[in-house]
Each structure stands twice: as structure tokens, then as C-alpha cells.
PDB file of C-alpha atoms in Angstrom:
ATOM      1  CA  UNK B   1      88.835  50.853  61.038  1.00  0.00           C
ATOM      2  CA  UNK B   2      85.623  49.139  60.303  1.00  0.00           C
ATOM      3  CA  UNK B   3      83.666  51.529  63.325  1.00  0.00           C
ATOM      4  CA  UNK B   4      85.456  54.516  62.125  1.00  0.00           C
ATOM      5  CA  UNK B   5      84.358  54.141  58.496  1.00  0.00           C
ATOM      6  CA  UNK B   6      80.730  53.409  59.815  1.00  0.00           C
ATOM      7  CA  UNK B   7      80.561  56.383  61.950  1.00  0.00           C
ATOM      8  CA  UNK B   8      81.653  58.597  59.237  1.00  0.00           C
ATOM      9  CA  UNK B   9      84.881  59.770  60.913  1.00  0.00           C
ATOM     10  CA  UNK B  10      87.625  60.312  58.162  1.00  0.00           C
ATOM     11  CA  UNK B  11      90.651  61.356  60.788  1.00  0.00           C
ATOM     12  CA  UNK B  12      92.159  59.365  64.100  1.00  0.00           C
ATOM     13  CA  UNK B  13      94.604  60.568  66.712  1.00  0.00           C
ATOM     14  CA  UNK B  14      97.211  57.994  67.408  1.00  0.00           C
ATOM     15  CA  UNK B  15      99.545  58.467  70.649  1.00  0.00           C
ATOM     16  CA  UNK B  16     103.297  57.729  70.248  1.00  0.00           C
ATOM     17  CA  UNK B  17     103.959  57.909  74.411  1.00  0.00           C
ATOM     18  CA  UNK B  18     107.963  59.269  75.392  1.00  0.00           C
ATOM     19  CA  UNK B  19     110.107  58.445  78.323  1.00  0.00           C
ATOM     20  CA  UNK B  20     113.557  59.457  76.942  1.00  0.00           C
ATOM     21  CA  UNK B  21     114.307  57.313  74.345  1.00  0.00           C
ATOM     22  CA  UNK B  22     116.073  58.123  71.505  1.00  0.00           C
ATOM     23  CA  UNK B  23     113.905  56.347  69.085  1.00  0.00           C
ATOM     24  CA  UNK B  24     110.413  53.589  68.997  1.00  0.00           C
ATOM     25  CA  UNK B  25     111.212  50.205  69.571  1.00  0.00           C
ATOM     26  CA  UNK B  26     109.191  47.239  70.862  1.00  0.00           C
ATOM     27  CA  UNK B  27     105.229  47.160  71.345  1.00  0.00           C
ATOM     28  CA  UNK B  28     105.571  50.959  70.268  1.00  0.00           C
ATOM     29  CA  UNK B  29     107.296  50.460  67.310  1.00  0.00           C
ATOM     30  CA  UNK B  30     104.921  47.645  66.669  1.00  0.00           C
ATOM     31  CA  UNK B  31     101.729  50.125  67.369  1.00  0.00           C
ATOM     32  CA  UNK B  32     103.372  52.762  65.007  1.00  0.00           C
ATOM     33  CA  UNK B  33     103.952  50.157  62.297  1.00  0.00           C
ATOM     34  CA  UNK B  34     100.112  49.740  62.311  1.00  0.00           C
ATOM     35  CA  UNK B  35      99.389  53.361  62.404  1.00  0.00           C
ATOM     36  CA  UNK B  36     101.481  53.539  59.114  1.00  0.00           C
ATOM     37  CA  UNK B  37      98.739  50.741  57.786  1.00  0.00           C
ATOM     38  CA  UNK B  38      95.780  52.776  58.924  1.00  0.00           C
ATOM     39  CA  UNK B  39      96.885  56.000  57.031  1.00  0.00           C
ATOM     40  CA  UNK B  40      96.151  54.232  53.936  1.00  0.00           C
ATOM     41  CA  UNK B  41      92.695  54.287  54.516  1.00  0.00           C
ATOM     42  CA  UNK B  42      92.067  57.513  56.970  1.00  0.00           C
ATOM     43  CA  UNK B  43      93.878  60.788  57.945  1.00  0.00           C
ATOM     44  CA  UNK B  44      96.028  60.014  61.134  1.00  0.00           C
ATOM     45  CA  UNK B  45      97.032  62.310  63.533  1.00  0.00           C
ATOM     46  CA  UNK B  46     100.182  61.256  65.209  1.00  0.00           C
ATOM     47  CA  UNK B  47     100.622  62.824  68.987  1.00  0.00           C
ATOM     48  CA  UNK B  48     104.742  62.291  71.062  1.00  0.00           C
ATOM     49  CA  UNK B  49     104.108  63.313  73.882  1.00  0.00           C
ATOM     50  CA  UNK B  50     105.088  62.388  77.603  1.00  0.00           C
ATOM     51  CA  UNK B  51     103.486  63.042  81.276  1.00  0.00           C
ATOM     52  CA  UNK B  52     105.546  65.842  83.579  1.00  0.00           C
ATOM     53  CA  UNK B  53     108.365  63.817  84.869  1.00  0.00           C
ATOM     54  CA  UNK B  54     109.365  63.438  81.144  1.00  0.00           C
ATOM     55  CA  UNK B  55     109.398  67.113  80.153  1.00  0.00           C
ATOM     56  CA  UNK B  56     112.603  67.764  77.830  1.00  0.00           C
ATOM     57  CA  UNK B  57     114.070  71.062  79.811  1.00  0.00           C
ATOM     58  CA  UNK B  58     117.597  71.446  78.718  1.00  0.00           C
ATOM     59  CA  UNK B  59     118.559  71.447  74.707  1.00  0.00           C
ATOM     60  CA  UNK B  60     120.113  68.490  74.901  1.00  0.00           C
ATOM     61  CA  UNK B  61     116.803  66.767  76.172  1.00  0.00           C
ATOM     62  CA  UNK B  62     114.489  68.725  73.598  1.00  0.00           C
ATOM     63  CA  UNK B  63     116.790  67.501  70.754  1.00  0.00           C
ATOM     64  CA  UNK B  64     116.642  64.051  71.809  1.00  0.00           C
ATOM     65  CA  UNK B  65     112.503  64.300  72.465  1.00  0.00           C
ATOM     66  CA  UNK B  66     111.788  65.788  68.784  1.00  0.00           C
ATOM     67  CA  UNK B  67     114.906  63.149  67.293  1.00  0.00           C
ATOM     68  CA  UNK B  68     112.268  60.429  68.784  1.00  0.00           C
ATOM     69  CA  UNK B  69     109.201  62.260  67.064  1.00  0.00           C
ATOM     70  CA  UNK B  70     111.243  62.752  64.101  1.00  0.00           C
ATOM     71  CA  UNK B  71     111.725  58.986  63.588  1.00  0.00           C
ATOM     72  CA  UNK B  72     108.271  58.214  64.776  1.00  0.00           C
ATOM     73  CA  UNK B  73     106.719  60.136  61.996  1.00  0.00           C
ATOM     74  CA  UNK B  74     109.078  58.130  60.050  1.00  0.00           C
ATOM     75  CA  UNK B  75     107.765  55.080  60.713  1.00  0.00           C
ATOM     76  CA  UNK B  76     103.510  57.041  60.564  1.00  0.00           C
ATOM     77  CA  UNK B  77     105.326  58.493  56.873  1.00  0.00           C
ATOM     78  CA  UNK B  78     101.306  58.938  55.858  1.00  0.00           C
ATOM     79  CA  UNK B  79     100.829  60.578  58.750  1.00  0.00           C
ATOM     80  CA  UNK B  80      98.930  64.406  57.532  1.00  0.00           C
ATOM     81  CA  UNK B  81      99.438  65.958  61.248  1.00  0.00           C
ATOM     82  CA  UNK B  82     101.971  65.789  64.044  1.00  0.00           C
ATOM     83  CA  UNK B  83     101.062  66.669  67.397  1.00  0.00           C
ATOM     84  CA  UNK B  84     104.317  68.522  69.755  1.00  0.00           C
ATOM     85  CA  UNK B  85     103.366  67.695  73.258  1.00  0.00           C
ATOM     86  CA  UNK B  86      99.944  67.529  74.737  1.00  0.00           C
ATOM     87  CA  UNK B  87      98.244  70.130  76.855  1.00  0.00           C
ATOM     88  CA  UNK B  88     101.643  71.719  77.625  1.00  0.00           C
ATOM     89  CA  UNK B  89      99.669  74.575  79.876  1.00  0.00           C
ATOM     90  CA  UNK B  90      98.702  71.604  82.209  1.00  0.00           C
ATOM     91  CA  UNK B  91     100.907  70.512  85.133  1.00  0.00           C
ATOM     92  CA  UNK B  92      99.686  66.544  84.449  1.00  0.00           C
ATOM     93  CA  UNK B  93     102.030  66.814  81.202  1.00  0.00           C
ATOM     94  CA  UNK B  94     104.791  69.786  81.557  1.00  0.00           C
ATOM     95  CA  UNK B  95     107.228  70.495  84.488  1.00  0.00           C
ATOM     96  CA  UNK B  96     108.266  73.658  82.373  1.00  0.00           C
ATOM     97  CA  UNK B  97     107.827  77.018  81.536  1.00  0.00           C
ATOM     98  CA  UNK B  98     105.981  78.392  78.181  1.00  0.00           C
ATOM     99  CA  UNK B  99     109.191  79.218  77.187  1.00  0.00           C
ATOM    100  CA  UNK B 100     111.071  75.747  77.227  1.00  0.00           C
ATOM    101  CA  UNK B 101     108.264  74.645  74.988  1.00  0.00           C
ATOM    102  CA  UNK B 102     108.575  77.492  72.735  1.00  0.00           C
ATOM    103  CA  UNK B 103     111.897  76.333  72.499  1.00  0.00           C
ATOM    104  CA  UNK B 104     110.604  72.552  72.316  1.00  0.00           C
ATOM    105  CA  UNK B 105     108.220  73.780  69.150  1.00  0.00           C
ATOM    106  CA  UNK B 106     110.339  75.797  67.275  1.00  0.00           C
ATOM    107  CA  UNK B 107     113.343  72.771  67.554  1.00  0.00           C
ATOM    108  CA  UNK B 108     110.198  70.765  66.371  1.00  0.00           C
ATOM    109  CA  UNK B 109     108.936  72.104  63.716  1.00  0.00           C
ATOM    110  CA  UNK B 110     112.139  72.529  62.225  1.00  0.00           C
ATOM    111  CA  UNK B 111     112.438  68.373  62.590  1.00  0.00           C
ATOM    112  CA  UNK B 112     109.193  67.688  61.727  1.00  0.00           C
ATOM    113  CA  UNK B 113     107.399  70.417  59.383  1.00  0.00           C
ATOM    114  CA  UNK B 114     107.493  68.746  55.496  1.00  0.00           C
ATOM    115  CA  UNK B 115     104.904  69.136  52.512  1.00  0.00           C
ATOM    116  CA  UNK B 116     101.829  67.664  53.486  1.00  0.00           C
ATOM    117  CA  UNK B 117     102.536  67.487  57.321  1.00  0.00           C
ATOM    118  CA  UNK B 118     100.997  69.523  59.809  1.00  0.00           C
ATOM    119  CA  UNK B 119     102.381  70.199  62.821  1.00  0.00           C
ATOM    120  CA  UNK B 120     100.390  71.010  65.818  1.00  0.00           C
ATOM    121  CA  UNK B 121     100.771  72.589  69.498  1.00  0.00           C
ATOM    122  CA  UNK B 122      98.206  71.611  72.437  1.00  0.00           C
ATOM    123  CA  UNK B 123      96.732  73.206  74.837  1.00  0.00           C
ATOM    124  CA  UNK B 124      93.726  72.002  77.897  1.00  0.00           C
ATOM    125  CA  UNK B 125      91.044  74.456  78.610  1.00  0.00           C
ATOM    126  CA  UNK B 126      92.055  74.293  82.066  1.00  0.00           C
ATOM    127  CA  UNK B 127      94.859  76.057  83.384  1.00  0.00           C
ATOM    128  CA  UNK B 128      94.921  79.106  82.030  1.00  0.00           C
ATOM    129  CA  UNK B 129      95.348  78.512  78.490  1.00  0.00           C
ATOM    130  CA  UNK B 130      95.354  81.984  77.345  1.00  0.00           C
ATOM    131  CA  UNK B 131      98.357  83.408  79.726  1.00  0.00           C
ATOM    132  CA  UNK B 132     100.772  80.051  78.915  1.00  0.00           C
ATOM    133  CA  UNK B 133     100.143  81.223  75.176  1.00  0.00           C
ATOM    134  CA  UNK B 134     101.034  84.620  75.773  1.00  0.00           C
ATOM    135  CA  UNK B 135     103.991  83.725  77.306  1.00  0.00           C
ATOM    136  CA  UNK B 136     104.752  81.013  74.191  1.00  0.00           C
ATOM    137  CA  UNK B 137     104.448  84.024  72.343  1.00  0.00           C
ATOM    138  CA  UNK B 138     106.738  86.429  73.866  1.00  0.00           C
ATOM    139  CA  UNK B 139     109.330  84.005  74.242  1.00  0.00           C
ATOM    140  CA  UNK B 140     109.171  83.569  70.251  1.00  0.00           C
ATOM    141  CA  UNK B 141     109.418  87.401  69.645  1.00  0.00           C
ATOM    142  CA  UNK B 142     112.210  87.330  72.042  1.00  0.00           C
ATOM    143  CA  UNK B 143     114.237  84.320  70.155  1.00  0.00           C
ATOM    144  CA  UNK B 144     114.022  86.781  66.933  1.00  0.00           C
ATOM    145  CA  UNK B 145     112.836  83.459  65.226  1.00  0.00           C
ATOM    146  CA  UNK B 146     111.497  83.983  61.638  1.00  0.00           C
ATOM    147  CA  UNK B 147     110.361  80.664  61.165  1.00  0.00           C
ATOM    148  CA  UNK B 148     106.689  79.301  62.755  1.00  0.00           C
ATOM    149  CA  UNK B 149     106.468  77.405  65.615  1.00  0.00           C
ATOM    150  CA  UNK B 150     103.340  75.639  64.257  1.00  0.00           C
ATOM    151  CA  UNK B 151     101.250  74.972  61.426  1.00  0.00           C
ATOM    152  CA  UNK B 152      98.235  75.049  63.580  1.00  0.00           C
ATOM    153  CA  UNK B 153      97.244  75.145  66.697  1.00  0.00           C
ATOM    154  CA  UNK B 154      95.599  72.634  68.703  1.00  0.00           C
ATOM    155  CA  UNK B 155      93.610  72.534  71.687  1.00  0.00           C
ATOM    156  CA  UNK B 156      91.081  70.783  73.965  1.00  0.00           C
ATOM    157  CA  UNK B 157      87.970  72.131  74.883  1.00  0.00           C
ATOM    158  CA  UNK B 158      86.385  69.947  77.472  1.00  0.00           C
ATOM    159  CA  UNK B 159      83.469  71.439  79.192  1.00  0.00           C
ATOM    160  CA  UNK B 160      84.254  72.442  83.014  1.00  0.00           C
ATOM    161  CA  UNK B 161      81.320  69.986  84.355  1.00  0.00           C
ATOM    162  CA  UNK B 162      80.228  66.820  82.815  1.00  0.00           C
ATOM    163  CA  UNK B 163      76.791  68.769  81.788  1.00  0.00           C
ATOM    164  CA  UNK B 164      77.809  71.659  80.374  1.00  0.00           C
ATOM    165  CA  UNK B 165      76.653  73.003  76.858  1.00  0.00           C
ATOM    166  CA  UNK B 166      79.487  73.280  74.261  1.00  0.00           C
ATOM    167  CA  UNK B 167      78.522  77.352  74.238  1.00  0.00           C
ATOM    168  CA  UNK B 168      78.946  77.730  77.481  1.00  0.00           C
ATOM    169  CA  UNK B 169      81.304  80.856  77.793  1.00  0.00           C
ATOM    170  CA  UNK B 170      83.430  81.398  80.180  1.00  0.00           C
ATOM    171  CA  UNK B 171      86.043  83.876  82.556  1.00  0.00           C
ATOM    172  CA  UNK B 172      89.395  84.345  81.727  1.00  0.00           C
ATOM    173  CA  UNK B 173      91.439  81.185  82.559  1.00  0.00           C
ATOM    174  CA  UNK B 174      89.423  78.265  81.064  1.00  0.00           C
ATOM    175  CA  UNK B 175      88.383  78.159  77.141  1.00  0.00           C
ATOM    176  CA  UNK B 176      85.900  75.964  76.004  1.00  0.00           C
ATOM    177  CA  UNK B 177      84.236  75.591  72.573  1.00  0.00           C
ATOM    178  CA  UNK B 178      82.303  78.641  73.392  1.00  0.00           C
ATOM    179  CA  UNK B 179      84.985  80.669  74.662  1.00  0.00           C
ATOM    180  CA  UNK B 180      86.419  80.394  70.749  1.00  0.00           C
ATOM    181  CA  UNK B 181      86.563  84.442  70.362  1.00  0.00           C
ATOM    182  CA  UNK B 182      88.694  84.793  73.187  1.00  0.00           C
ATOM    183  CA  UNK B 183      91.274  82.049  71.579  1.00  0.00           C
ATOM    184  CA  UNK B 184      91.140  83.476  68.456  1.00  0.00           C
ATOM    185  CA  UNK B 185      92.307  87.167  70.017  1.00  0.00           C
ATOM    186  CA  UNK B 186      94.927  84.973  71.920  1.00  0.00           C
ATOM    187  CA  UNK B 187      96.506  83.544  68.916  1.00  0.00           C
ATOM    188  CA  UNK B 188      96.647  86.960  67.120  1.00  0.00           C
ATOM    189  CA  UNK B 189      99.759  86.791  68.551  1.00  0.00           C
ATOM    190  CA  UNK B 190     100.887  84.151  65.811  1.00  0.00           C
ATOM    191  CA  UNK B 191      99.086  85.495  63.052  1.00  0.00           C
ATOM    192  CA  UNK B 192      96.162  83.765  61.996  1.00  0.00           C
ATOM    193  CA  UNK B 193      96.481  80.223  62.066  1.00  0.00           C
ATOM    194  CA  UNK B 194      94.016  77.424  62.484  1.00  0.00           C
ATOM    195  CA  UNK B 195      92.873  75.562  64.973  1.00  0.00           C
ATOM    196  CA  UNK B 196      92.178  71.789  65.674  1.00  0.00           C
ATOM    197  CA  UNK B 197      90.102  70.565  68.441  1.00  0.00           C
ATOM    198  CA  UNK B 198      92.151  67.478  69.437  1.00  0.00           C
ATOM    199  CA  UNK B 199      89.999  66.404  72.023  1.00  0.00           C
ATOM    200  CA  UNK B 200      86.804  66.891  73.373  1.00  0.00           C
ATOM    201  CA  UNK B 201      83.936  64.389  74.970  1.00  0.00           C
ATOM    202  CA  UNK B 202      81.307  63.299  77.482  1.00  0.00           C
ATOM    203  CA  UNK B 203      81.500  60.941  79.856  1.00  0.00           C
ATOM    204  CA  UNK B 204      77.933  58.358  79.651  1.00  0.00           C
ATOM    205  CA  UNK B 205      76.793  55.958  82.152  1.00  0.00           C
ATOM    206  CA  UNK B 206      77.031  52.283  81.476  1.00  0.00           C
ATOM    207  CA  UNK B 207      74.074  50.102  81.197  1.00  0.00           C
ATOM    208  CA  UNK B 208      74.106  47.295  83.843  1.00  0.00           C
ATOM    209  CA  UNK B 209      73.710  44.859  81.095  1.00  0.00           C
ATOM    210  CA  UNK B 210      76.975  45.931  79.863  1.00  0.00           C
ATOM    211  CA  UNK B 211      79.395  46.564  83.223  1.00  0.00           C
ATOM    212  CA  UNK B 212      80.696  42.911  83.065  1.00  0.00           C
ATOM    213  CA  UNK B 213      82.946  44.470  80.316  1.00  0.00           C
ATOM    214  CA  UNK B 214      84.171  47.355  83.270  1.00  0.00           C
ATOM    215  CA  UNK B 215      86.303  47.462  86.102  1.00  0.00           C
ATOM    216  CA  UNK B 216      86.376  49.758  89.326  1.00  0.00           C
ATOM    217  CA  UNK B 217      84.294  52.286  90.157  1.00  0.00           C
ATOM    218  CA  UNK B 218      83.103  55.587  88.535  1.00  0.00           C
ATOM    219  CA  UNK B 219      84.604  58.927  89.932  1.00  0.00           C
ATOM    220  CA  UNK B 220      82.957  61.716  88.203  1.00  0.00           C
ATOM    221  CA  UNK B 221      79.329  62.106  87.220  1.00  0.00           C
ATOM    222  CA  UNK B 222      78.038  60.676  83.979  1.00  0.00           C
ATOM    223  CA  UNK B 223      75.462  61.827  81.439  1.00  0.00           C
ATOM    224  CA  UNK B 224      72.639  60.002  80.738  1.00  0.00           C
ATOM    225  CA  UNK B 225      73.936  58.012  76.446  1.00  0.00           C
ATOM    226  CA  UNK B 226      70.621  60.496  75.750  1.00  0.00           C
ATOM    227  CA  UNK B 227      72.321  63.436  77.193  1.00  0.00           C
ATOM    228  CA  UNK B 228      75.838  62.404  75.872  1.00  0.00           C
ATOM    229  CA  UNK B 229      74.597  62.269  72.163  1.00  0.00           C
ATOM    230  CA  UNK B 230      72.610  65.965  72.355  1.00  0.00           C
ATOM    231  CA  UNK B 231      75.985  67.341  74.034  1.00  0.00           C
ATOM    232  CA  UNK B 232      78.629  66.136  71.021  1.00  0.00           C
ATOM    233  CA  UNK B 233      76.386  66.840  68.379  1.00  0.00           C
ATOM    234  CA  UNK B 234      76.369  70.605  69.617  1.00  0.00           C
ATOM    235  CA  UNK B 235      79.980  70.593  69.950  1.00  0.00           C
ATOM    236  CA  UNK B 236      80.181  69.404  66.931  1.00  0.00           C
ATOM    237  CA  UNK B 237      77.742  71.653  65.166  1.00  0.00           C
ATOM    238  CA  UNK B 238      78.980  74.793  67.068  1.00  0.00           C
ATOM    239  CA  UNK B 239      82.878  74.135  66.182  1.00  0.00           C
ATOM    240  CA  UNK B 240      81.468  73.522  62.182  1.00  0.00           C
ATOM    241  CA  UNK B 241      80.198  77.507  62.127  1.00  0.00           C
ATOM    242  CA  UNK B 242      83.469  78.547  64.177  1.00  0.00           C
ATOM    243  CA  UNK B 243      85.801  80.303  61.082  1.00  0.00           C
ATOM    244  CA  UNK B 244      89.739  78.582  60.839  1.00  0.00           C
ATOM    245  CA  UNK B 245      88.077  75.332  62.942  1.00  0.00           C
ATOM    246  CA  UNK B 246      89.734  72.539  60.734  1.00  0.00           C
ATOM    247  CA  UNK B 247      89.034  69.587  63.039  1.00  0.00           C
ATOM    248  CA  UNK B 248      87.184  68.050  65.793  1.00  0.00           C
ATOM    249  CA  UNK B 249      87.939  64.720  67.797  1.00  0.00           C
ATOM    250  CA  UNK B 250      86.178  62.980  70.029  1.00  0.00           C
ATOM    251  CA  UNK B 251      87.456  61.286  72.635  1.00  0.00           C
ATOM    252  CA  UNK B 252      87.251  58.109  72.301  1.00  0.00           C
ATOM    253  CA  UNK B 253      85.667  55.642  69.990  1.00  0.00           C
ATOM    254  CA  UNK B 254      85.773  52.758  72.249  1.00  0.00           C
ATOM    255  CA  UNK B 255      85.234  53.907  76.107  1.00  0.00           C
ATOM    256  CA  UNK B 256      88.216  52.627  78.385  1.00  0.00           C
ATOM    257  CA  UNK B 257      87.584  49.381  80.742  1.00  0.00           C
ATOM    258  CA  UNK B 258      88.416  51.181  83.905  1.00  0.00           C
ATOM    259  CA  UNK B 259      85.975  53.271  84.879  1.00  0.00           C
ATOM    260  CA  UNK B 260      88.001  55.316  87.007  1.00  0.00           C
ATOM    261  CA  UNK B 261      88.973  56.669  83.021  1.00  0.00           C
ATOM    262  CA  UNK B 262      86.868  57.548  80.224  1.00  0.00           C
ATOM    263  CA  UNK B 263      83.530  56.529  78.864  1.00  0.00           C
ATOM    264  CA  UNK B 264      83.424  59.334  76.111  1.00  0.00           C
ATOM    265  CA  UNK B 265      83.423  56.662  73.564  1.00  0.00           C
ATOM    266  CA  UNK B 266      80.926  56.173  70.962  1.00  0.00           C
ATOM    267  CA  UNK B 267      80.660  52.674  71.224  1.00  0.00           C
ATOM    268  CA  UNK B 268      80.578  50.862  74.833  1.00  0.00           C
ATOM    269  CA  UNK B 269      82.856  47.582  75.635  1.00  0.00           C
ATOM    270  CA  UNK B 270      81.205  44.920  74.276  1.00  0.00           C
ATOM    271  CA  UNK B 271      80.803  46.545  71.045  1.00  0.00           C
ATOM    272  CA  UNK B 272      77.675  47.903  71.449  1.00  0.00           C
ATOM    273  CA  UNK B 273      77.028  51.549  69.566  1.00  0.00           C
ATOM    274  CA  UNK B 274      75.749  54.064  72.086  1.00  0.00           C
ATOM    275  CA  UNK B 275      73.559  57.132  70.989  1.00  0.00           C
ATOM    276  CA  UNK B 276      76.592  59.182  70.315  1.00  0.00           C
ATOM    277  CA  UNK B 277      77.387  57.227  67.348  1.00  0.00           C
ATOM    278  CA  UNK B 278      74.640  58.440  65.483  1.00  0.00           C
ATOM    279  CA  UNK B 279      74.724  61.807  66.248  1.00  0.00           C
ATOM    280  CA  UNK B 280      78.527  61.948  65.667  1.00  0.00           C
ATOM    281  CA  UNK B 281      77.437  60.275  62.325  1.00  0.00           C
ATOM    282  CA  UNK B 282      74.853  62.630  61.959  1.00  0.00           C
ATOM    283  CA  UNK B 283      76.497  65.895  63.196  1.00  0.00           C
ATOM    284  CA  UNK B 284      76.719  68.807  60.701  1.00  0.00           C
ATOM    285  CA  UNK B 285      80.516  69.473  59.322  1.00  0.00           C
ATOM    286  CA  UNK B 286      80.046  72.488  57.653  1.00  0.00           C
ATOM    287  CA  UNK B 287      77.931  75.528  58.915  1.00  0.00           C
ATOM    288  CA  UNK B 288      74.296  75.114  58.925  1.00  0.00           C
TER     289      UNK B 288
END
């Protein structure tokens, strides 16, 4: 809390992982139980969510999966968003079709969706993120639901190479921060609703001061903490003037120890603030 409040971000996404069970026990219970704490002092985002093995097919499966987010907003009651799945158009997370998670939203946000709560889709900018919405949306016409499936609609508009500027457009079948027209068209569909960026970032290179707090070996090309800061602040920035935009996350505040994962953060291991962390500080949030 006390690097959040100094960076000037008022929001944080906090996962709630699911492999079946009915309801949170143990170290995640525990976790959620703190999450509760935080939203005392800052806007949390809670995200249920599992990998593809766990995707909740059959009805019987989708009402246990949204009992389990059900309860764990329970436990996150502050909680001001709920997140239904994450990037559901990517194979790393669903083993389903657009229409199973229709029917995993709409079974949802009927669980979930109470004053002050909103509840959220998501969506990667890989992987076609237009045509799985489509096909979200056809299934709802075709369930003759009245009812939304979503508050708002989330998504996560990494770039498609470490470098790339934030208004870098696109062809059909990858949507980035630039690529924000095409979205909007897309979710015509649903009406107008808004849309959160749940996740965005860019990956810096570690001093060699600081790798003694690392482990393994990089796999993807890193920016220089220079480059990193110029990139987010333009995401930021660019998302700010985009109309219905309610929220932007980076991902992460702390980069992760392995270095085979992420080091998006804006602070390295070791506690030491990286470039970022001024110019997320400094980044505009309304249009300039």
C-alpha cells in the first residue's frame, strides 16, 4: 500500500486463482482476507479466474465456478469491480467456445452484479479478440437474454513487440491501445459500455547491481527503464483521451523474481523505483 499511495495509483487488481473448488479456503482465503483490508484504503479489482484445464464447460461446472466467485467477493465485500475470467479469447486460459462463456457471464453477472459492483469480461489483444466477441455476442442474442452480461468490458492491450508505441494500429485480429476504434465498433454489439484496460506493460532490463534479487534467464527482449517509462506514459496518456476508457493497469508494481516472467513493474526487486514510477506518477489521467 505504501508504493501504491506514492505512485499515485488509487485502484489494484487482486487475483482470486480457481481449480474447482466450491469456495476459498487456506493461503487463498488468507490472501482474500487481506484484499478485504486493502479496499479500505484503495479501489480493488478482484479477478476468479483459472488457466485452460480449469474452464467450467457444462452448467453444472459454471455454477460451481461463479458460486466460488460469488463467495470470494464475499470475503473482497469492498471490492468496486469483479473480473469473470481472464483473456477468455486466449487458449492459455479457456478450453471453450465464446459461447460457454457467454453462458459463464450471464450465470455471473446474475451472482455477482450488486450496487456499487462492477462486473467485468476480459479479453488479450492476441487471438483474435474481435471475432471471440462477435461470437459472445451472437450467442447472447440467441439466449433471448434481457439482462447484461457485463457492466463493462475489460481488456488487455499489450503491444505485439516489446518496442512498440501504444498507437500503434493494427490488422484485424490483434487490438492494442491504438486499435481502440475498432473495439469500440466491436462492442456496438452490447450497446455502449465502457471499457477497462486490465492490463498492459513493458518489460525493462535489470541493472546488474540489482540481478542478485533474480533468478533464470530472460526470454524476450527488454526495453531500456528509459524506454520503459516513455512507453507507459503514452499508454497512459493515449487511453486518458480515448472516450468510455474508465481504467488503466499496469502490470505490475513489483517485477516478478523469475525472469523467465515479468519485469513490467514499476519498482525492481530490491525495492528500488525504476523510471516508470515517475512517469506512471506523472502520466496525464484526463485528456490533455
Amino acid at each position: 500500500m505504501r508504493w501504491q499511495r506514492a505512485l499515485g495509483a488509487d485502484a489494484v487488481r487482486v487475483w482470486a486463482p480457481w481449480r474447482g473448488e466450491a469456495a476459498p479456503g487456506g493461503a487463498r482465503l488468507v490472501e482474500l482476507q487481506r484484499a478485504e483490508d486493502a479496499a479500505r484504503y484503495t479501489t480493488v479489482v478482484l479477478a476468479v479466474f483459472g488457466v485452460a484445464q480449469d474452464t467450467p464447460r457444462t452448467p453444472s461446472e459454471q455454477a460451481r465456478f461463479c458460486g466460488y466467485a460469488r463467495r470470494a467477493l464475499a470475503v473482497v465485500h469492498d471490492a468496486r469491480a469483479v473480473v469473470v475470467w481472464n483473456e477468455a479469447n486466449s487458449p492459455t486460459y479457456w478450453n471453450g467456445t465464446p459461447a460457454e462463456y457467454e453462458a459463464v457471464l450471464a450465470r455471473c453477472y446474475d451472482a455477482l452484479h450488486r450496487r456499487g459492483v462492477t462486473v467485468l469480461d476480459s479479453t488479450a489483444s492476441a487471438h483474435a479478440p474481435e471475432a471471440f466477441l462477435r461470437a459472445v455476442a451472437a450467442a447472447y442474442r440467441r439466449s433471448g437474454r434481457t439482462r447484461p452480461l457485463v457492466d463493462a468490458f475489460g481488456h488487455n492491450p499489450y503491444p505485439r513487440t516489446p518496442a512498440e508505441s501504444p498507437a500503434a494500429r493494427h490488422a484485424v485480429g490483434f487490438v492494442g491501445v491504438g486499435d481502440y476504434a475498432r473495439l469500440r465498433l466491436t462492442l456496438r454489439a452490447f450497446g455502449t459500455p465502457d471499457v477497462w484496460y486490465l492490463e498492459d506493460g513493458y518489460q525493462s532490463s535489470v541493472p546488474h547491481q540489482l540481478r542478485t534479487h533474480y533468478d533464470g534467464r530472460e526470454n524476450v527482449a527488454t526495453l531500456t527503464p528509459g524506454l520503459q517509462a516513455r512507453l507507459l506514459r503514452s499508454a497512459i496518456a493515449l487511453a486518458a483521451c480515448q472516450p468510455h476508457v474508465r481504467a488503466f493497469f499496469n502490470f505490475e508494481l513489483v517485477d516478478e523474481t523469475r525472469l523467465a516472467g515479468w519485469q513490467s513493474g514499476l519498482v525492481w526487486r530490491g525495492v528500488h523505483r525504476k523510471p516508470a514510477a515517475g512517469a506512471f506518477a506523472a502520466a496525464p489521467r484526463t485528456c490533455k
